[in-house]
Coordinates of N, CA and C in Angstrom, one line a residue:
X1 N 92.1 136.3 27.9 CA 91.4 137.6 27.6 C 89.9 137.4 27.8
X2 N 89.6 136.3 27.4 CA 88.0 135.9 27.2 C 87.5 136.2 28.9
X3 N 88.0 135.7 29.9 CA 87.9 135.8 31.4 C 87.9 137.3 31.8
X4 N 88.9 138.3 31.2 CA 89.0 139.3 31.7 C 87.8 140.7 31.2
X5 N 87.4 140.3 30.4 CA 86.6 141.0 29.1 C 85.4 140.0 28.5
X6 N 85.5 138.9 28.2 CA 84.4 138.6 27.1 C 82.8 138.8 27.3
X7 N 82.7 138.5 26.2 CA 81.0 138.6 26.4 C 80.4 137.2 26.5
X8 N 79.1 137.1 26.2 CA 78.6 135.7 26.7 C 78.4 135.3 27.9
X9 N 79.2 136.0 28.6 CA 79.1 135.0 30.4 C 80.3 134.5 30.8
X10 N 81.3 135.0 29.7 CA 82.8 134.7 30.2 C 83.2 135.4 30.7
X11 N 83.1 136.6 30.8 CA 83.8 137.5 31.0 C 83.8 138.5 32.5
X12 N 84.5 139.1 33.2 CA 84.0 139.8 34.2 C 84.0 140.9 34.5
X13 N 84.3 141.9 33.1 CA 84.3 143.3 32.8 C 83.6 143.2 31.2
X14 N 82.7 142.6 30.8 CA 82.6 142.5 29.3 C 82.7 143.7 28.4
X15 N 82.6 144.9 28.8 CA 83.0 146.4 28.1 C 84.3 147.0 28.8
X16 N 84.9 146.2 28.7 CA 86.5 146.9 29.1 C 87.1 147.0 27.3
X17 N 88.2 147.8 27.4 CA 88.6 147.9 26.6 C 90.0 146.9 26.5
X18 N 90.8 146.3 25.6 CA 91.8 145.9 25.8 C 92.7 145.7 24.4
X19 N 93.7 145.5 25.1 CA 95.2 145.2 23.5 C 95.7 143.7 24.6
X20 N 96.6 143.3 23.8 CA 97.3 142.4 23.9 C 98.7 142.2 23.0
X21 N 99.7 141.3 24.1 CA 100.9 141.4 23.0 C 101.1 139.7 23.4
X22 N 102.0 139.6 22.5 CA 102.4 137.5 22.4 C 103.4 137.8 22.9
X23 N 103.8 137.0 24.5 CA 105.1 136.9 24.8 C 105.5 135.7 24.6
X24 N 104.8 134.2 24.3 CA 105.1 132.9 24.3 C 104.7 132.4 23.1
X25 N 105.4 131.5 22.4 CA 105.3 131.0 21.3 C 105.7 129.3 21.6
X26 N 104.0 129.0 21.2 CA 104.2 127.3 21.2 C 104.8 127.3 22.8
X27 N 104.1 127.5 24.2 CA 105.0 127.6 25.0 C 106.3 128.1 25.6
X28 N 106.5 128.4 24.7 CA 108.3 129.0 24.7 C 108.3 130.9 25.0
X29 N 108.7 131.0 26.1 CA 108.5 132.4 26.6 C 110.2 133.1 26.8
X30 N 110.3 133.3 25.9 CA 112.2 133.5 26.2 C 112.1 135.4 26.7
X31 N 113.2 135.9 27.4 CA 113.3 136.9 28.2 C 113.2 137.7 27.1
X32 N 113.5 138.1 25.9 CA 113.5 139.1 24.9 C 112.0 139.2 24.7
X33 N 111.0 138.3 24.6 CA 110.2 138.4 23.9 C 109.0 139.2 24.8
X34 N 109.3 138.4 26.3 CA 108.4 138.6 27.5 C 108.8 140.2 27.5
X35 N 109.9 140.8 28.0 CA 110.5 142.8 27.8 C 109.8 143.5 26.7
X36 N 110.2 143.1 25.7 CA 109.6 143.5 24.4 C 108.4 143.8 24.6
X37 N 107.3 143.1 25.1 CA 105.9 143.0 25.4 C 105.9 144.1 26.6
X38 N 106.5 143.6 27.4 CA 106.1 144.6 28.2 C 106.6 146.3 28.1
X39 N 107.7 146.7 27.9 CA 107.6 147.7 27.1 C 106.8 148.3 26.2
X40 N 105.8 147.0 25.4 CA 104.9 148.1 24.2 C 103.9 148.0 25.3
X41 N 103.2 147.5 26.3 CA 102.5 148.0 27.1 C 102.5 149.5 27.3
X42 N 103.7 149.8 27.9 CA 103.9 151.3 28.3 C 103.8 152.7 27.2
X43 N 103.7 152.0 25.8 CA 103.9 152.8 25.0 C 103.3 152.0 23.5
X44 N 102.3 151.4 23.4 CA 101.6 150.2 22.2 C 101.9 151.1 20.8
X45 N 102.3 150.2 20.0 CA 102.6 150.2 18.6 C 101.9 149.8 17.9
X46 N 101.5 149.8 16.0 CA 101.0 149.1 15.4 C 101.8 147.9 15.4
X47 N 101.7 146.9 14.9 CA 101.6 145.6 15.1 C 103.5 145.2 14.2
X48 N 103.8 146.3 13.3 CA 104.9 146.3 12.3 C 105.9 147.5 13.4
X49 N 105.7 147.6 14.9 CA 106.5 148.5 15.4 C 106.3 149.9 15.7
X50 N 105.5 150.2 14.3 CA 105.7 152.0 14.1 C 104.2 152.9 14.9
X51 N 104.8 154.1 14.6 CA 103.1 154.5 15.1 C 103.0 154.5 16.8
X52 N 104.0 154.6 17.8 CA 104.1 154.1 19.2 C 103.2 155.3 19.8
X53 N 102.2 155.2 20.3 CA 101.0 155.9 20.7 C 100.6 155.8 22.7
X54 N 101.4 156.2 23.5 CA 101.9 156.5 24.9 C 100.2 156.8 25.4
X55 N 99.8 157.0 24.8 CA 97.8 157.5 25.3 C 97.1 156.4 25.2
X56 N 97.7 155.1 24.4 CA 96.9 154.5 24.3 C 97.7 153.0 25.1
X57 N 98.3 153.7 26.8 CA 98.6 152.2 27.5 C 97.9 151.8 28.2
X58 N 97.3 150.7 29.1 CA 96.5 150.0 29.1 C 96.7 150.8 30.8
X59 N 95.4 150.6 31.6 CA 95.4 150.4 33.2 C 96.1 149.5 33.7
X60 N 95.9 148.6 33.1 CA 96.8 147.4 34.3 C 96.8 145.9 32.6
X61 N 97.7 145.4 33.7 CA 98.7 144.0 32.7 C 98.4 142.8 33.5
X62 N 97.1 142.1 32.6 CA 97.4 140.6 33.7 C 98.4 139.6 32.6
X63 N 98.8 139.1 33.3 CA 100.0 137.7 33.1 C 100.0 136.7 33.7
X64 N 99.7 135.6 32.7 CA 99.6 134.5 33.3 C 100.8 133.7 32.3
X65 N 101.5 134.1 33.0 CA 103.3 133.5 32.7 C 104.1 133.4 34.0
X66 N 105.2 132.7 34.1 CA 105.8 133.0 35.2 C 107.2 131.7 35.1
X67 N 108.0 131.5 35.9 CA 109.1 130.6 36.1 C 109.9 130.8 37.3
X68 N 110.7 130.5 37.6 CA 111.0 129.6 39.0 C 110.9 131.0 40.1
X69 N 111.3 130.7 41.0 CA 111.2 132.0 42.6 C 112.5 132.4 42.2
X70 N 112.6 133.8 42.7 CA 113.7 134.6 43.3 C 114.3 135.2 41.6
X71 N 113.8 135.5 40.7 CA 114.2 135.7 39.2 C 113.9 137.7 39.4
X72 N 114.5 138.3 38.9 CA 114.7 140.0 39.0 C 114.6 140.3 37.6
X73 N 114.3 139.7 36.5 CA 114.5 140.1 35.1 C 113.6 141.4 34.9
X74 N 112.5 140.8 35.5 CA 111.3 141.9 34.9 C 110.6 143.0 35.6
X75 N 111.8 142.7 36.7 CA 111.8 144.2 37.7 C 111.5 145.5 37.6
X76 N 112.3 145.6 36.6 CA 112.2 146.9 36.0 C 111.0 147.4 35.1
X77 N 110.8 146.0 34.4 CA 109.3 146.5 33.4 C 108.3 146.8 34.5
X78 N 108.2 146.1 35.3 CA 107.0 146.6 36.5 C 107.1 147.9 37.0
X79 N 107.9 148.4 37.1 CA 108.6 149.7 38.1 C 108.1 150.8 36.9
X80 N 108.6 150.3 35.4 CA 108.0 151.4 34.8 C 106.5 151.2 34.4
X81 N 105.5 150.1 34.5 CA 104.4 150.0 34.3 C 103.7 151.1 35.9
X82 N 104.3 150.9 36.8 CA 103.6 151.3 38.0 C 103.9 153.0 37.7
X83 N 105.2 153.4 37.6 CA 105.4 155.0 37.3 C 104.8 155.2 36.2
X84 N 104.0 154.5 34.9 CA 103.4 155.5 34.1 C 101.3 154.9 34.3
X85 N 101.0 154.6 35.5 CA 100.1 153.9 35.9 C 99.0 153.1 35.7
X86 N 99.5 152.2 35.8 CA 99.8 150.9 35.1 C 100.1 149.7 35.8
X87 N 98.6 148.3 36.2 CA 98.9 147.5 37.5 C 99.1 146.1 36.8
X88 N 100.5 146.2 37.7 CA 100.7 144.6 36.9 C 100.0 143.2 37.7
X89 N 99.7 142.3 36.9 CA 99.1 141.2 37.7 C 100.1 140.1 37.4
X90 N 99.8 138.8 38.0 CA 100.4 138.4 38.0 C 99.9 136.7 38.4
X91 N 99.5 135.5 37.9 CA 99.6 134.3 38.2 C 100.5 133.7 39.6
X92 N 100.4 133.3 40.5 CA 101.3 132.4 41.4 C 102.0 131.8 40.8
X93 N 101.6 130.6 39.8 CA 102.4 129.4 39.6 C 101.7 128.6 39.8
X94 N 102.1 127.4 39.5 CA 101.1 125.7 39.7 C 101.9 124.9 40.2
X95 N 102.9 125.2 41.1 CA 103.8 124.3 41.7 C 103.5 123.4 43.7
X96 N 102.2 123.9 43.5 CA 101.6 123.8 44.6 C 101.4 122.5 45.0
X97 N 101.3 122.0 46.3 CA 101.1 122.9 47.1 C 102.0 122.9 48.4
X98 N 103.6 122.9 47.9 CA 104.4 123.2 48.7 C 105.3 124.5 49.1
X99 N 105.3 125.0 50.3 CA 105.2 125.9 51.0 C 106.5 126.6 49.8
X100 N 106.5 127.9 49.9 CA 107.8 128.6 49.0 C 108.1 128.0 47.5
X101 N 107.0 127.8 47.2 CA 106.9 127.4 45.7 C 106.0 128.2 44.4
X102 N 106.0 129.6 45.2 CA 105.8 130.8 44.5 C 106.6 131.4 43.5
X103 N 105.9 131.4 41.9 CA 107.2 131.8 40.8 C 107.4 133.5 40.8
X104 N 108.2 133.5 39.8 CA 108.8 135.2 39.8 C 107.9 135.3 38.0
X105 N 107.7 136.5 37.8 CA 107.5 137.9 38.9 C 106.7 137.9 39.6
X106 N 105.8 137.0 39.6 CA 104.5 137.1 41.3 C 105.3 137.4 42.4
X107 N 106.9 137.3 42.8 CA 107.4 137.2 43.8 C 108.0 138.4 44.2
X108 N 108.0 139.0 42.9 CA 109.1 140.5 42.6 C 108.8 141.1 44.7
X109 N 110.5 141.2 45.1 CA 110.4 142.0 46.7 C 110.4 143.3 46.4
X110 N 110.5 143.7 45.5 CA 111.2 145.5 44.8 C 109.7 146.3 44.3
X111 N 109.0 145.4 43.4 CA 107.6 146.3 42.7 C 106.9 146.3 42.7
X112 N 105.5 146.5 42.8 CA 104.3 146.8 42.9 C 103.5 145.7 42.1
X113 N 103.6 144.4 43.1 CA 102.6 143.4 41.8 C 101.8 142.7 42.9
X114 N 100.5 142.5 42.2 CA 99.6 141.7 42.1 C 99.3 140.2 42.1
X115 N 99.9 139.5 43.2 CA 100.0 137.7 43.0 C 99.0 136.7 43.3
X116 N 98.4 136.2 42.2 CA 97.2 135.6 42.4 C 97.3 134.3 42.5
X117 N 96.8 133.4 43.5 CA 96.5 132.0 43.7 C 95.4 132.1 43.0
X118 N 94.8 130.1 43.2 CA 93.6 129.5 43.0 C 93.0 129.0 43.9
X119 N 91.8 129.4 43.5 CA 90.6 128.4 44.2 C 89.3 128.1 43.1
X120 N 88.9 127.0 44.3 CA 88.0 126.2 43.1 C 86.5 126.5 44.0
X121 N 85.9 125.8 43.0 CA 84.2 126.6 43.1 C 83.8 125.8 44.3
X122 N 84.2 124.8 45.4 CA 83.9 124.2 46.6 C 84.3 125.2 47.3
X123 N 85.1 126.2 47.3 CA 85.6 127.4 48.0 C 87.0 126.4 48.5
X124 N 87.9 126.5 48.1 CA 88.8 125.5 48.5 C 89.9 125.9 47.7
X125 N 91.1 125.9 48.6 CA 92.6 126.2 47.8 C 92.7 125.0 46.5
X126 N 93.0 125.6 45.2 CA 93.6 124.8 44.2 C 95.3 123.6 44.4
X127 N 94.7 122.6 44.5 CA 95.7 121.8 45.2 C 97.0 122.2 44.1
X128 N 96.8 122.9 43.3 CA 98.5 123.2 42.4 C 98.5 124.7 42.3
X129 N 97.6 125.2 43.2 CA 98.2 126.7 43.2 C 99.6 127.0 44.6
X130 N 100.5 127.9 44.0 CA 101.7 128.1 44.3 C 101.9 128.4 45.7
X131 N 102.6 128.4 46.9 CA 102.3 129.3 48.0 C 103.5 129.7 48.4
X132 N 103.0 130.7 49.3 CA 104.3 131.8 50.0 C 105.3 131.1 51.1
X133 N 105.7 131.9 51.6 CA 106.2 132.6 51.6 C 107.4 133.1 50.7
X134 N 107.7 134.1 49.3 CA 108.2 134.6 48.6 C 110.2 134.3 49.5
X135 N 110.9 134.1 48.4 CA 112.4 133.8 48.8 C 112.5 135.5 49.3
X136 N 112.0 136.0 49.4 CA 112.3 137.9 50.3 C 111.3 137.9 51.4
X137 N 111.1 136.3 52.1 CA 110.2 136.5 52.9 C 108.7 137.0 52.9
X138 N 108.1 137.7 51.9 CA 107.1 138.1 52.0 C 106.0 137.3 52.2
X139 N 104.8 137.6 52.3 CA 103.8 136.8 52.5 C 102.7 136.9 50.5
X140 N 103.0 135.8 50.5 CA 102.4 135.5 48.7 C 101.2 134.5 48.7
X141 N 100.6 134.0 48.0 CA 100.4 135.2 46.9 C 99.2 136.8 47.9
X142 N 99.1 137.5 46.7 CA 98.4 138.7 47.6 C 97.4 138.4 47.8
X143 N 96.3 137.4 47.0 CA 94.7 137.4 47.0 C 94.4 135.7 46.6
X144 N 93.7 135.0 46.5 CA 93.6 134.5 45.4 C 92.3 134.4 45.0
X145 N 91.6 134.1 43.6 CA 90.8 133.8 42.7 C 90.0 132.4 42.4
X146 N 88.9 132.7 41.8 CA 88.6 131.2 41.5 C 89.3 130.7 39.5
X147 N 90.1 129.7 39.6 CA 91.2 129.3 38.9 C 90.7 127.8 38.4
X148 N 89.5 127.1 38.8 CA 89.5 126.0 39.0 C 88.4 125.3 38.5
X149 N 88.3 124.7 36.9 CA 87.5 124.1 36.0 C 86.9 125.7 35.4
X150 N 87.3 126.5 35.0 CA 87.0 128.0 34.4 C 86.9 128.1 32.9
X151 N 85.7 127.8 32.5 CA 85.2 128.2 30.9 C 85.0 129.1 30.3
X152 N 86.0 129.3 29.2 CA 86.5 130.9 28.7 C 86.8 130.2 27.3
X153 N 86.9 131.7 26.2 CA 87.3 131.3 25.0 C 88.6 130.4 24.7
X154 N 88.6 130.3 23.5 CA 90.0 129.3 23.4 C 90.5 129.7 22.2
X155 N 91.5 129.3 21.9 CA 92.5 129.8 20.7 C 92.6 129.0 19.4
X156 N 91.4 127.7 19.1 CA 91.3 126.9 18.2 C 90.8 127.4 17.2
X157 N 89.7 128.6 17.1 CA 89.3 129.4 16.1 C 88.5 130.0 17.2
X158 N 87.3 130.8 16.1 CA 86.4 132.4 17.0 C 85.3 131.7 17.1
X159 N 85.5 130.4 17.2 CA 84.0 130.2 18.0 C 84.3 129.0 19.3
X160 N 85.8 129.1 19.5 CA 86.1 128.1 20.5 C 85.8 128.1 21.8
X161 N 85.4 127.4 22.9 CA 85.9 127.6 24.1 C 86.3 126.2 24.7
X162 N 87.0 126.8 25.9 CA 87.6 125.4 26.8 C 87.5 125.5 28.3
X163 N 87.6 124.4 28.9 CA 87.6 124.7 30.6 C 88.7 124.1 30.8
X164 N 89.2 125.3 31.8 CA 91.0 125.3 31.8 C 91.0 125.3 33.4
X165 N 92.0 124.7 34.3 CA 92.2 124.8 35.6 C 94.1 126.1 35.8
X166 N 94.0 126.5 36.6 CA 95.4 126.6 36.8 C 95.5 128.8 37.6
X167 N 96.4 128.9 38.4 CA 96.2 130.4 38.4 C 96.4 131.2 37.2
X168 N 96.8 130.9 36.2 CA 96.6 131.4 35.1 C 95.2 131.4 34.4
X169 N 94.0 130.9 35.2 CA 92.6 131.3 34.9 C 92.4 132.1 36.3
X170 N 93.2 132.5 37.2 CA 92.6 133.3 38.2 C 93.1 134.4 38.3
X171 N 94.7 135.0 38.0 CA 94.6 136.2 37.1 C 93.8 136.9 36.7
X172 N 93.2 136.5 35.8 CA 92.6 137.0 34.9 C 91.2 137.8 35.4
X173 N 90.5 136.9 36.2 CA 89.8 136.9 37.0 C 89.7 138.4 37.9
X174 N 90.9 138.4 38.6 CA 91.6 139.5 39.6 C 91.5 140.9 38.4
X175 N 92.0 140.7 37.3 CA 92.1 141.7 36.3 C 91.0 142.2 36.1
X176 N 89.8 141.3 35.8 CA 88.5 141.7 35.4 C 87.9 142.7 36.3
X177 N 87.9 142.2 37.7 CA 87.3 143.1 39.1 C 88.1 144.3 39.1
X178 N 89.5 144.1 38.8 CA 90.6 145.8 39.1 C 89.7 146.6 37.5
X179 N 89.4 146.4 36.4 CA 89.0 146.7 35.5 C 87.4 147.4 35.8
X180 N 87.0 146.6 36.9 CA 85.2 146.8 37.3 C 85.8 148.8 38.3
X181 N 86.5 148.2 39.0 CA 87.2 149.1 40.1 C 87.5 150.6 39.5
X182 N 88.3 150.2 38.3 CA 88.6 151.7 37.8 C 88.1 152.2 37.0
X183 N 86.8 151.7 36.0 CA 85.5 151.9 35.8 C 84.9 152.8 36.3
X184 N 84.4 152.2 37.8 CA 84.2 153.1 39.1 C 84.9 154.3 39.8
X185 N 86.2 154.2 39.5 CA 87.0 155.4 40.3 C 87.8 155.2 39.4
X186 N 88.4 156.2 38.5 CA 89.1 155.9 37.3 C 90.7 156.6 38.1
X187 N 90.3 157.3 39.2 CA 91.7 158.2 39.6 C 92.1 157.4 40.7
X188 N 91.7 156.3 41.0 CA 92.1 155.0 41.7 C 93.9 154.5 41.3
X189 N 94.7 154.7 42.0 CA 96.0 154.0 41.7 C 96.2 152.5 42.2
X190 N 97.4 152.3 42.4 CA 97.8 150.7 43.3 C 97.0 150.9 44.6
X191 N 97.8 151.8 44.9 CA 97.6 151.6 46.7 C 96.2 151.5 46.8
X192 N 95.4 152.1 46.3 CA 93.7 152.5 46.1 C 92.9 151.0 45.7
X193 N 93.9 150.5 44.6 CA 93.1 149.3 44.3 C 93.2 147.9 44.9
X194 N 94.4 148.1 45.4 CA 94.9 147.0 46.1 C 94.2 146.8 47.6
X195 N 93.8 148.4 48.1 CA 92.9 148.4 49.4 C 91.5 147.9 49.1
X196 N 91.0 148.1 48.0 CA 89.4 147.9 47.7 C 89.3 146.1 47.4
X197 N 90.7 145.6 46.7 CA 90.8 144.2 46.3 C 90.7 143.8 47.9
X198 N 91.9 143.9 48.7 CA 92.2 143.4 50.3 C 91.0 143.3 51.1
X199 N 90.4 144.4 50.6 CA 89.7 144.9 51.9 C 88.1 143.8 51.7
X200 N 87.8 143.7 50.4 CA 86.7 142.9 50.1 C 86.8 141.8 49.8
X201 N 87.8 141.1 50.0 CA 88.5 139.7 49.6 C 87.3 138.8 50.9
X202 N 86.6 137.8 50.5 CA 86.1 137.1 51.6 C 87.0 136.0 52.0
X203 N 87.3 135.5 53.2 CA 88.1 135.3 54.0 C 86.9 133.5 54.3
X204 N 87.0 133.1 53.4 CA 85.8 131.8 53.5 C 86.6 130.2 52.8
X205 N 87.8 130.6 52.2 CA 88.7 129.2 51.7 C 88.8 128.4 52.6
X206 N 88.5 127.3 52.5 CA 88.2 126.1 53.4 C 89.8 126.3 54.2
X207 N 90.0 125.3 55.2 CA 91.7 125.4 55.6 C 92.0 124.2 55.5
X208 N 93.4 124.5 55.2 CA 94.3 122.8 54.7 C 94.9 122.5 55.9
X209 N 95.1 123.2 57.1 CA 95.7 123.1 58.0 C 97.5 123.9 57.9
X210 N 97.9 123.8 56.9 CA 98.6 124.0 56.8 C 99.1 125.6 57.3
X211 N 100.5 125.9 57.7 CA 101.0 127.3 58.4 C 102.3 127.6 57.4
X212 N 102.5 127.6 56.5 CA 103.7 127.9 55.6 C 104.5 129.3 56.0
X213 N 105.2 129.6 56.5 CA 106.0 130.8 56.5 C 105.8 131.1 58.3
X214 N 105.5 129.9 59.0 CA 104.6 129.9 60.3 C 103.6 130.8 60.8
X215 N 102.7 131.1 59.5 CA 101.4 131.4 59.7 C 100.3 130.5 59.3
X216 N 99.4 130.0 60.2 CA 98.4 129.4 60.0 C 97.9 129.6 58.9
X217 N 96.8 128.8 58.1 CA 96.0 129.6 56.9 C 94.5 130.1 57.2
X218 N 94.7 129.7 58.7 CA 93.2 131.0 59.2 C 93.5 132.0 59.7
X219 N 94.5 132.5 59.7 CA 95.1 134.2 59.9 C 95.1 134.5 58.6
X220 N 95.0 135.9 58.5 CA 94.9 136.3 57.4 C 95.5 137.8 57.3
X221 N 96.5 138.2 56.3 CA 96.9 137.3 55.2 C 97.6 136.3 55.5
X222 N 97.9 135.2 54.7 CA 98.3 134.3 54.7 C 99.1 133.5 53.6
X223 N 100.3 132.8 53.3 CA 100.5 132.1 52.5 C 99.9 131.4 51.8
X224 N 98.8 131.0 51.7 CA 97.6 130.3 50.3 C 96.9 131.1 50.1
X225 N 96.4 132.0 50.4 CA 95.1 132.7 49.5 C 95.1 134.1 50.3
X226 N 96.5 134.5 50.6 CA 96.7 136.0 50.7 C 95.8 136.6 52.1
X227 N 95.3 137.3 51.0 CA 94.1 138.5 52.3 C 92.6 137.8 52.1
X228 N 92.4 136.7 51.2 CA 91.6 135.6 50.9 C 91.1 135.9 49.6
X229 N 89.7 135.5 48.9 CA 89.5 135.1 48.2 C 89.1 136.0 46.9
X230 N 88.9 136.7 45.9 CA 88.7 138.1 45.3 C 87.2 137.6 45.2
X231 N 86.8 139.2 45.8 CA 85.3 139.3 45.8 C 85.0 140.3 44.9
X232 N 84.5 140.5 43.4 CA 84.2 141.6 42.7 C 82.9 142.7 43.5
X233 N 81.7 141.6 44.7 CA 81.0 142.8 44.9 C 81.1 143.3 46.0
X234 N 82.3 142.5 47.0 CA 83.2 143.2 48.4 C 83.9 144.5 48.0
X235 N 84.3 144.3 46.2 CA 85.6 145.1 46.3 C 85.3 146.6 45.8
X236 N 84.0 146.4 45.2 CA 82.9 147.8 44.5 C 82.3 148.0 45.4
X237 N 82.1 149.8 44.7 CA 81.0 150.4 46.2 C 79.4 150.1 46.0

């Protein structure tokens, strides 16, 4: 959250507004708990259930969760995040850096998501960020972020912070700029944001050589770092 919002110099929307729900406990992210969450998204409750207040759901959902490719569970929670509008984001995975080692739901073929790799501050793919081509053939992740030595608050008490690597710090990242975006143009949907994200993405990630899905990684998009790298001042007017 500290990445997507904070203040200090963490943050990359610091006056966004936001809620949060716990889908993982002690690591442990079991399928009831992850639904459950995503559902109060669509519809946020006080914290004991009651009180479900539909005015107060969020723009968009980053997530930095995920587990193995080709998984359909949370299909559905996306489909209804997108119909009540509502952008889901979504982590790659850290299984990198071999080809089709992209997790689900970053991979969802059916819904409208947001799949974020890493990169690190040399401008260079995150050697454990995930890559495409998605088991539905698609071309994954959609963008990627900088993920790599990222200092943000931490969860040890309210005055912690840490430097964390992984697409689960570049997420978040991606969230902050879609947050700058509809700021700017609040009647901005997917297709709208996802053109402003694509279109201003700078295309500068060093290359690994590597062609995963038999596309080079200097065509673009591409299996490592999408339509390339998320630029917050490519992606604003």
């Amino acid at each position: 959250m500290g990445i997507i919002c904070g203040k200090n110099g963490i943050g990359v929307a610091p006056d966004a507004s936001w809620t949060a729900c716990r889908g993982c406990d002690n690591f442990s992210c079991t399928y009831a708990t992850l639904l459950a969450c995503g559902e109060f998204m669509i519809c946020p409750t006080r914290a004991n259930g009651t009180e479900p207040d539909c005015s107060k759901a969020p723009r968009l959902v980053s997530n930095s969760w995920g587990g193995s490719g080709g998984q359909t569970f949370y299909d559905d929670i996306v489909a209804a995040w997108d119909a009540a509008g509502i952008i889901g984001i979504f982590s790659n995975g850290g299984s990198g850096p071999k080809c089709s080692s992209i997790g689900s739901p970053a991979d969802s073929g059916k819904t409208k998501v947001i799949a974020v790799g890493a990169t690190t501050e040399q401008e260079e793919l995150g050697k454990y960020s995930s890559l495409g081509p998605s088991v539905y053939n698609q071309i994954k992740p959609d963008l990627a972020a900088p993920g790599s030595d990222i200092r943000s608050a931490y969860n040890t008490n309210d005055e912690s912070y840490a430097t964390l690597s992984g697409t689960s710090t570049a997420a978040p990242h991606t969230a902050g700029v879609i947050a700058l975006i509809l700021s700017a143009h609040p009647d901005h949907d997917y297709e709208k944001v996802t053109e402003a994200l694509y279109s201003g993405a700078t295309q500068t990630v060093a290359s690994t050589g590597g062609n995963c899905g038999g596309i080079p990684d200097t065509e673009y998009p591409n299996n490592y770092v999408g339509h390339g790298r998320l630029s917050a001042i490519g992606s604003l007017p």
